[in-house]
Structure formats: C-alpha cells, structure tokens
PDB file of C-alpha atoms in Angstrom:
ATOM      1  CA  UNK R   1     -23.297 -12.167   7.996  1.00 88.00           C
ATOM      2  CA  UNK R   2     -25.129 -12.173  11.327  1.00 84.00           C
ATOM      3  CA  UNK R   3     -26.503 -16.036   9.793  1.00 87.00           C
ATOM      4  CA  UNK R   4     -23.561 -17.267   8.115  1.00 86.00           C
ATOM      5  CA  UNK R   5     -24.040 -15.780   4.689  1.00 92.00           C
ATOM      6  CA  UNK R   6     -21.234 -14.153   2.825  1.00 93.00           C
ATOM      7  CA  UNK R   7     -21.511 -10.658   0.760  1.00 93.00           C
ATOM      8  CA  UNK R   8     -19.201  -9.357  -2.101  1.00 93.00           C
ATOM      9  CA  UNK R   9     -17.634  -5.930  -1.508  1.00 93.00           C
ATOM     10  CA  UNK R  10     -15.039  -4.317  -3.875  1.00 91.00           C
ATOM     11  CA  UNK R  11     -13.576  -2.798  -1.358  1.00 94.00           C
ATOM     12  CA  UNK R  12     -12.018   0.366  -3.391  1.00 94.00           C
ATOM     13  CA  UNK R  13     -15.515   1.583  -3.415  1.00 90.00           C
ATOM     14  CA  UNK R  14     -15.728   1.910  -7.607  1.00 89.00           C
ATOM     15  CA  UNK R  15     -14.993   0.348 -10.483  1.00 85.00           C
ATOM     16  CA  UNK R  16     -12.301   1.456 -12.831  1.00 87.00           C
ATOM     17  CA  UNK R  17      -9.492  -0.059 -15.322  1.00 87.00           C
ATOM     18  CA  UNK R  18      -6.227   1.089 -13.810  1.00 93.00           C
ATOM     19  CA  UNK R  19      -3.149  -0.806 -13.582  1.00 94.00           C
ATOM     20  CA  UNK R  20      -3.260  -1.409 -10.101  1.00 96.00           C
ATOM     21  CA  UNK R  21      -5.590  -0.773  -7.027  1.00 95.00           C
ATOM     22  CA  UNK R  22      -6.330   1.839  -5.503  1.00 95.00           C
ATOM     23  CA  UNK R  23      -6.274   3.224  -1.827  1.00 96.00           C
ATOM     24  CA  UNK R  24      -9.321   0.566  -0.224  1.00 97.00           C
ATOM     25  CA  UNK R  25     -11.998   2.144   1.402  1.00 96.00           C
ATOM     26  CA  UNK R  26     -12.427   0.442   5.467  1.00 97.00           C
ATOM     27  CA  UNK R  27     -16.387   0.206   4.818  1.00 96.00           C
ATOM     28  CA  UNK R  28     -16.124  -3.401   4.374  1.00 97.00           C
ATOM     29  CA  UNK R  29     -13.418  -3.986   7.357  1.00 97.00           C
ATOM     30  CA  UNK R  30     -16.242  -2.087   9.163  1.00 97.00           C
ATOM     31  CA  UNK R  31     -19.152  -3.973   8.135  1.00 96.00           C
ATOM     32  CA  UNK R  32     -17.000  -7.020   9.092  1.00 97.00           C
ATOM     33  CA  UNK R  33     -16.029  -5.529  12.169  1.00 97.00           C
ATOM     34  CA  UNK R  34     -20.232  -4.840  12.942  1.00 96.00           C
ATOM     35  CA  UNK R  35     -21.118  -8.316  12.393  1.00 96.00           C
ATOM     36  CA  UNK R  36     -18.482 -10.121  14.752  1.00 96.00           C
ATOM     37  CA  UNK R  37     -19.444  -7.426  17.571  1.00 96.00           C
ATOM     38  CA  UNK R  38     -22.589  -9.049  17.524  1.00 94.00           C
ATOM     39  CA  UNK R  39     -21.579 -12.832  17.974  1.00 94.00           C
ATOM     40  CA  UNK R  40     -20.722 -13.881  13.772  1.00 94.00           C
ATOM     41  CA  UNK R  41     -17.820 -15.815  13.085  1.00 95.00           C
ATOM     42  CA  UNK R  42     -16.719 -13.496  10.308  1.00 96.00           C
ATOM     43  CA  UNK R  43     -13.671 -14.178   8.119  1.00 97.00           C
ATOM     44  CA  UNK R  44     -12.863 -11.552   4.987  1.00 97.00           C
ATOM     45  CA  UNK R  45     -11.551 -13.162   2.121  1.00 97.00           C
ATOM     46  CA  UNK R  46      -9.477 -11.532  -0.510  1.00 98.00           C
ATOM     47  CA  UNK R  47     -10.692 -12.124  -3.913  1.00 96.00           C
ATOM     48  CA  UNK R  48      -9.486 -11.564  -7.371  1.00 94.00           C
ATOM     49  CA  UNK R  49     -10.797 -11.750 -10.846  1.00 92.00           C
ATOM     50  CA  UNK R  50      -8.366 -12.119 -13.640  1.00 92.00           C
ATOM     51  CA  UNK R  51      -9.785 -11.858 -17.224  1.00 90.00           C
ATOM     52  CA  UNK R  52      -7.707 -14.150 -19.699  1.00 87.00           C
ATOM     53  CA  UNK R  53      -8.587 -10.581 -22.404  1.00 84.00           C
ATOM     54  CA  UNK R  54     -10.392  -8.065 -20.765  1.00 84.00           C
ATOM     55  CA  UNK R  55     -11.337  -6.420 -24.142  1.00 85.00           C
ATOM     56  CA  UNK R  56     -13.063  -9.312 -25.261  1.00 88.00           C
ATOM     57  CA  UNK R  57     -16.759 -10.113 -24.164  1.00 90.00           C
ATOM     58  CA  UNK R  58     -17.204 -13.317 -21.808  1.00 90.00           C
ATOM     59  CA  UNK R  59     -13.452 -13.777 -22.060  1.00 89.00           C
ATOM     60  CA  UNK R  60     -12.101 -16.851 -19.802  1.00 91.00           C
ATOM     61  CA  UNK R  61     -11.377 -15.719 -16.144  1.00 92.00           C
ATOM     62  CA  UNK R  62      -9.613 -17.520 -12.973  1.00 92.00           C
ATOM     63  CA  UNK R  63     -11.195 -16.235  -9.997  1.00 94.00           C
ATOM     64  CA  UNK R  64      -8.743 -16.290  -7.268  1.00 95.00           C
ATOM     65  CA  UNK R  65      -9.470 -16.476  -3.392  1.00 97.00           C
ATOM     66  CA  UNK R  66      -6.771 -15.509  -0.752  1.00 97.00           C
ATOM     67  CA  UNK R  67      -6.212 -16.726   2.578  1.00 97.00           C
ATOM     68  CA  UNK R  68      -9.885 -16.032   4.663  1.00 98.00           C
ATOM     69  CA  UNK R  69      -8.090 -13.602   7.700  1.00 98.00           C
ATOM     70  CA  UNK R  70     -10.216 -13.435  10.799  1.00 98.00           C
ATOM     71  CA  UNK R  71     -11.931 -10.761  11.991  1.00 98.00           C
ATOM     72  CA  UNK R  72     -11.571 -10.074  15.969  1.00 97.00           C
ATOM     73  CA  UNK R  73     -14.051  -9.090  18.443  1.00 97.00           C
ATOM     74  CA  UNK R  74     -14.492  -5.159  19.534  1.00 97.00           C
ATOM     75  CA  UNK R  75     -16.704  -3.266  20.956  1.00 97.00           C
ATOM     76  CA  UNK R  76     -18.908  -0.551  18.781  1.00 97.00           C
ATOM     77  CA  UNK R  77     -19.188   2.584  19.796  1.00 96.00           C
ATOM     78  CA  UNK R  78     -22.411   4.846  20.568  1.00 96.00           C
ATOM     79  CA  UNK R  79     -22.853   5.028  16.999  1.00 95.00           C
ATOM     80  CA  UNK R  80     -22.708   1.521  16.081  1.00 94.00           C
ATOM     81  CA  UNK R  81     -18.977   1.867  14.996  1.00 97.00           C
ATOM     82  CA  UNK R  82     -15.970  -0.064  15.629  1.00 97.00           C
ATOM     83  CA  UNK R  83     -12.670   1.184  16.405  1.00 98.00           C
ATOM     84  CA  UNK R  84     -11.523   3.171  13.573  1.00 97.00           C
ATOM     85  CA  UNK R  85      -7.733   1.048  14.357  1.00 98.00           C
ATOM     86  CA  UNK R  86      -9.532  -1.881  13.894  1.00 98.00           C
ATOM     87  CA  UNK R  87     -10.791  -1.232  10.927  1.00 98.00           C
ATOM     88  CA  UNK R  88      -8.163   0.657   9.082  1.00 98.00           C
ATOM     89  CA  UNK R  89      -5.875  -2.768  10.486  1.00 98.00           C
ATOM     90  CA  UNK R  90      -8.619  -5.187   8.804  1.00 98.00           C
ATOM     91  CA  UNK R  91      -8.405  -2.966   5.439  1.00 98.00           C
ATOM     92  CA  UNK R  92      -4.286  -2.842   5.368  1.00 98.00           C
ATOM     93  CA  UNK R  93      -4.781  -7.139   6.077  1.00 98.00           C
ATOM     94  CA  UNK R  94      -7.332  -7.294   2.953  1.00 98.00           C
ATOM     95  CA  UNK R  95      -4.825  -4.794   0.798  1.00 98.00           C
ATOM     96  CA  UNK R  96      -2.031  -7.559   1.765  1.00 98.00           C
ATOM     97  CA  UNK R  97      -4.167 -10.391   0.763  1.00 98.00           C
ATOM     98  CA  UNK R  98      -5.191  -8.849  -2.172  1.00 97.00           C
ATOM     99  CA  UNK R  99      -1.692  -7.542  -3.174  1.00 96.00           C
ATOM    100  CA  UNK R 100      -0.745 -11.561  -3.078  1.00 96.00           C
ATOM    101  CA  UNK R 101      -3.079 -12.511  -5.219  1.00 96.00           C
ATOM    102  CA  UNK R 102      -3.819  -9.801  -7.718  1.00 96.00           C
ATOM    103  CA  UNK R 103      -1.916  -9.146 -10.950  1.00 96.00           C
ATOM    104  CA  UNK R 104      -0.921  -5.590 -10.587  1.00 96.00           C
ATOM    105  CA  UNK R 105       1.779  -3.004 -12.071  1.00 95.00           C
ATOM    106  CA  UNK R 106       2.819   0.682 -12.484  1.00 94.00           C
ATOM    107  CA  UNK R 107       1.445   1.214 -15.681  1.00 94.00           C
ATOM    108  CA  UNK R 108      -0.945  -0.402 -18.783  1.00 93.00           C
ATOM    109  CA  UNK R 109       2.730  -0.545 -20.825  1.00 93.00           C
ATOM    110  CA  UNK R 110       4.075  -2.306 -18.338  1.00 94.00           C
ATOM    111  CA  UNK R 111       1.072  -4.775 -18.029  1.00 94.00           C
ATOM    112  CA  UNK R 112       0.993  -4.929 -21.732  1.00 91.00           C
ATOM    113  CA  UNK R 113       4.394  -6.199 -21.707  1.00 91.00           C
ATOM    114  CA  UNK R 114       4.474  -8.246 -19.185  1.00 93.00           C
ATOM    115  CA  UNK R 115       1.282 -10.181 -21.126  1.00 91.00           C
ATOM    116  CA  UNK R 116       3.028 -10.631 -23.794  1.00 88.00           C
ATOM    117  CA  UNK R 117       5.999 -12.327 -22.680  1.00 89.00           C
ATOM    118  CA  UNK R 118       3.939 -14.259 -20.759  1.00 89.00           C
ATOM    119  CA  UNK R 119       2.043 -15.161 -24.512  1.00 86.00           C
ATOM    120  CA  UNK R 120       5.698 -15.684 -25.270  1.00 84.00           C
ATOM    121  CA  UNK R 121       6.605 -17.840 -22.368  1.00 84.00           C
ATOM    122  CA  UNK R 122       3.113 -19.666 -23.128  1.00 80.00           C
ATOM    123  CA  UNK R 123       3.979 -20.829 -26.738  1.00 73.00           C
ATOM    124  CA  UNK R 124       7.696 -22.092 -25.796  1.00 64.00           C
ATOM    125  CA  UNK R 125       5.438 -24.277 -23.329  1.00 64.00           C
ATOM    126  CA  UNK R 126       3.242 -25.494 -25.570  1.00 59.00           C
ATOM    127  CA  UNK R 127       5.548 -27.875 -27.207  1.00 51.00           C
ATOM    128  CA  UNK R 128       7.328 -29.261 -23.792  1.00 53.00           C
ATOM    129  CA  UNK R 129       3.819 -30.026 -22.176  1.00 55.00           C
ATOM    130  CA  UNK R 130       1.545 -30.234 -25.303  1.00 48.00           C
ATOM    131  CA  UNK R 131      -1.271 -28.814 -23.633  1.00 51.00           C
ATOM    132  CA  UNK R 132      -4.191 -27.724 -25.577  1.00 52.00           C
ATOM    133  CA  UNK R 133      -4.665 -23.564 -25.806  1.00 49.00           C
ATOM    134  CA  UNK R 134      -7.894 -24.262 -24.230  1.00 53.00           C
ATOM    135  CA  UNK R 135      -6.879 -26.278 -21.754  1.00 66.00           C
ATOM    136  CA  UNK R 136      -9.606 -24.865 -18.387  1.00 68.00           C
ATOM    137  CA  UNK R 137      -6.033 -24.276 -16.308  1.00 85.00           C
ATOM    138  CA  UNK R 138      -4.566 -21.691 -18.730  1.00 87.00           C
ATOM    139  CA  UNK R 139      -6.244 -18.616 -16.973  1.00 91.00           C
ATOM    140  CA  UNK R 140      -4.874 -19.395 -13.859  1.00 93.00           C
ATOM    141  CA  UNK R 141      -1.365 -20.401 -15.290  1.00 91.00           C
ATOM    142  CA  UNK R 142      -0.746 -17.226 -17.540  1.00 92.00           C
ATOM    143  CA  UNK R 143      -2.242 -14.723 -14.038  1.00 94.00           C
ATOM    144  CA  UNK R 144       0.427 -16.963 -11.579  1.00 94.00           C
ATOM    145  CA  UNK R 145       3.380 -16.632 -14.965  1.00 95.00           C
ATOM    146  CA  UNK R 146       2.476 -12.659 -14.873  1.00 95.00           C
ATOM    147  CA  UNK R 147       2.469 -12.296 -11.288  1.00 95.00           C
ATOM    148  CA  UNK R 148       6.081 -14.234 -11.413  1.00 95.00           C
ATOM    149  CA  UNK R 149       7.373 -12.054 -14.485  1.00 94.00           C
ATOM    150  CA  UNK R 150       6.104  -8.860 -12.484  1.00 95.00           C
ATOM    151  CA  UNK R 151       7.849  -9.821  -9.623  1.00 94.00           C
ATOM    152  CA  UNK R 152      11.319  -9.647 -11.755  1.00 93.00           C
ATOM    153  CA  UNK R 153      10.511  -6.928 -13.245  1.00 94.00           C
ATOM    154  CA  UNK R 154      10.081  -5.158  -9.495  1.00 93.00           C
ATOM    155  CA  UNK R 155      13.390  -7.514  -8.464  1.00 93.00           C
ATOM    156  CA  UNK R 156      15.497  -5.961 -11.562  1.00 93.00           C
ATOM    157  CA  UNK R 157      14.337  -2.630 -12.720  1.00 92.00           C
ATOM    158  CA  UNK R 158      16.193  -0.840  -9.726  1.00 91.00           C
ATOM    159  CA  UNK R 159      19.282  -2.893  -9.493  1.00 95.00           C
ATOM    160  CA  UNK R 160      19.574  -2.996 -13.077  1.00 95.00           C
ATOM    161  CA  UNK R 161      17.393  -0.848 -15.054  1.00 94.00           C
ATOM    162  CA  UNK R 162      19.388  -1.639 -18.778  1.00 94.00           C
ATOM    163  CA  UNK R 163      18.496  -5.013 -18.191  1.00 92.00           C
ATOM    164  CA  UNK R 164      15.239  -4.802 -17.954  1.00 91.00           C
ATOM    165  CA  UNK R 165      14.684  -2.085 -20.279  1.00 91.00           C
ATOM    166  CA  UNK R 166      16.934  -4.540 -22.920  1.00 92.00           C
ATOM    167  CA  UNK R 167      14.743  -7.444 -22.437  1.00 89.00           C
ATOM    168  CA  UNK R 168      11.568  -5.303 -22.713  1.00 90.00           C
ATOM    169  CA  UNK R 169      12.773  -4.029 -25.881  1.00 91.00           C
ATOM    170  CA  UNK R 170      13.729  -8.049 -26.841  1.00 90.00           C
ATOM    171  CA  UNK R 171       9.876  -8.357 -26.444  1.00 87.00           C
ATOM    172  CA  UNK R 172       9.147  -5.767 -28.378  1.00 87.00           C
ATOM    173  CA  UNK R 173      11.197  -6.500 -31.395  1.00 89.00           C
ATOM    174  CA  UNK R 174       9.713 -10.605 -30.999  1.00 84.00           C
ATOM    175  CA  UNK R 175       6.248  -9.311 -30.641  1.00 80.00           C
ATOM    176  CA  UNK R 176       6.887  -6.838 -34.154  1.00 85.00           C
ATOM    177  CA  UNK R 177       8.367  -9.680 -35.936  1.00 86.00           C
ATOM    178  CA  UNK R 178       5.408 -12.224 -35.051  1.00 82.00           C
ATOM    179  CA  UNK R 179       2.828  -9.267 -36.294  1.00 82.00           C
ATOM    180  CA  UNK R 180       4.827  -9.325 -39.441  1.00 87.00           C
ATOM    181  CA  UNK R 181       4.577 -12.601 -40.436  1.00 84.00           C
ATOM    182  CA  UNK R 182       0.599 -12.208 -38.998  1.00 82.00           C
ATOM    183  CA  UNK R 183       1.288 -14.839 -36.214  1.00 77.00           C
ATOM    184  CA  UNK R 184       0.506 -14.352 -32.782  1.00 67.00           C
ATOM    185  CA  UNK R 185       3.359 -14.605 -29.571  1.00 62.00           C
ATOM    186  CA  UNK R 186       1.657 -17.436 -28.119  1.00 58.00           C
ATOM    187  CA  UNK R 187       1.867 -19.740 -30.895  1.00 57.00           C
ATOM    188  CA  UNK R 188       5.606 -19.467 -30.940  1.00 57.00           C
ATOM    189  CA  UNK R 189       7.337 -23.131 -30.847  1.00 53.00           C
ATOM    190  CA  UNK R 190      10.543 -23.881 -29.105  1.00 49.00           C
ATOM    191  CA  UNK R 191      12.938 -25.629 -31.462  1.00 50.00           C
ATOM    192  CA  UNK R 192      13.922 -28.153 -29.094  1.00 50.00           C
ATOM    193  CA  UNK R 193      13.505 -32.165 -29.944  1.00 45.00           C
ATOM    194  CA  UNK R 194      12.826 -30.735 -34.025  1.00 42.00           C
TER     195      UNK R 194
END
C-alpha cells in the first residue's frame, strides 16, 4: 500500500457459505489505517463476487466493486496501532459498502426463492428483449434483479407477511409445475405479442 499497490482482504476473516455476512473483522480497516499514517493515499473498496450457480464449477460470476471510501489520517499508537474508533468506523463504512452491493438474506430458503423468481422474472424477459441466455451481462442483471426482489421481500414481509408468504408459495407451485413438465423457470415465455 505504502507504493500504490492494492491487496485483497475478506474482511470476515474466513470463508464460509452462509446466507449473509458475518460480523467483519477491523484487521483490514487497520491495515488501511497503518498505511495512510505513514503518507499512502489509501482508499478501501468494497468488493463482491456473485456466482451465476455456486454449485457448479467455473460457473459465470459478476464481480462487483463499491464506492472506494477514503481512509483518513491518524496517528498510531506505541504499538504501531491506530485508534481502535477509527478502525471499528472504517469497518462499519466497508460493512455499508458491502451491504449495497452484496446479495444477501436471512436464510438459504429465502435465497433459494428469491433465485428462482428471479429465473422466473428472467424467462418473461427473454421474449421482450430477446437476449441470448448467454448474453456476458446476465450475471450482473440476475445479482442487481435479486438484490431488487430482496429488497421487497424486506419492504413486505413485516407490513404484510400473507403477501409475501402467498407469492412465495405462487413460486413454489410455478417452480413444481415447470419440474413436472422437466422444463426449467428461466425458460418460461411470456404470452404477450403470440
């Protein structure tokens, strides 16, 4: 950092397969924090990696950047630290950025869901745009669609839980009659203009 290079840090310290992420550690807010008290420009960026199917090997991904937030100058301390405000401030700005950018929820079922209305969504699409299913944008589309159908979910399921849970079981019964027929939810046509 000290000559303009930039390092990767997950900053929740591990890897793991939950639903959402987890409390971040302030090591990298304090390695930040260490360069700039010695004269870098240092800006964190939030950064997200959304897999188009995890489960499958060398799956598509979109690899999403946040808005860089700059670090300020402080003083370390005896011990080569910086203020422990500082850095617990700089990790609570990288949770924010990464909370914008990353697809998140309270559960796998509810992730689950939410992917496949989004398949669902995806295939009514298809015809309106006629975009190919390969198209190189379709990552990024389907993680900004799921970030937008998690946000109504959060919007709804306290002000009106039957709704939601209704339209989640809508899915459900859509997503059971496609696997019936042995189709898949994001080849699903829209009738209009047939």
């Amino acid at each position: 950092l000290d000559r303009g290079g930039a390092i990767c840090i997950f900053p929740e310290g591990k890897s793991h397969d939950l639903p959402a992420l987890e409390k971040l550690k302030t090591g990298p807010a304090r390695i930040a924090l260490g360069a700039r008290a010695s004269g870098a420009s240092v800006h964190v960026v939030p950064c997200g990696i959304f897999y188009a199917d995890k489960g499958i090997f060398r799956s598509d991904i979109s690899i999403v950047f946040g808005d860089p937030i700059p670090v300020e100058r402080h003083e370390l301390d005896e011990e080569g630290e910086p203020p422990f405000d500082a850095a617990r401030a700089l990790t609570t700005e990288l949770r924010e950025g990464l909370d914008e950018i990353l697809v998140q929820g309270e559960s796998h079922d509810l992730l689950t869901l939410v992917g496949r209305a989004t398949q669902l969504v995806r295939g009514a699409e298809h015809d309106r745009k006629h975009e190919a299913d390969d198209d190189e944008g379709r990552v990024e589309r389907d993680r900004q669609l799921r970030q937008l159908i998690l946000e109504g979910h959060g919007h709804w399921k306290d002000r009106d839980p039957q709704r939601v849970h209704a339209l989640a079981a809508r899915v459900e019964v859509l997503d059971e009659l496609f696997a019936e027929h042995g189709m898949h939810a994001s080849k699903a046509r829209s009738h209009e203009g047939s």
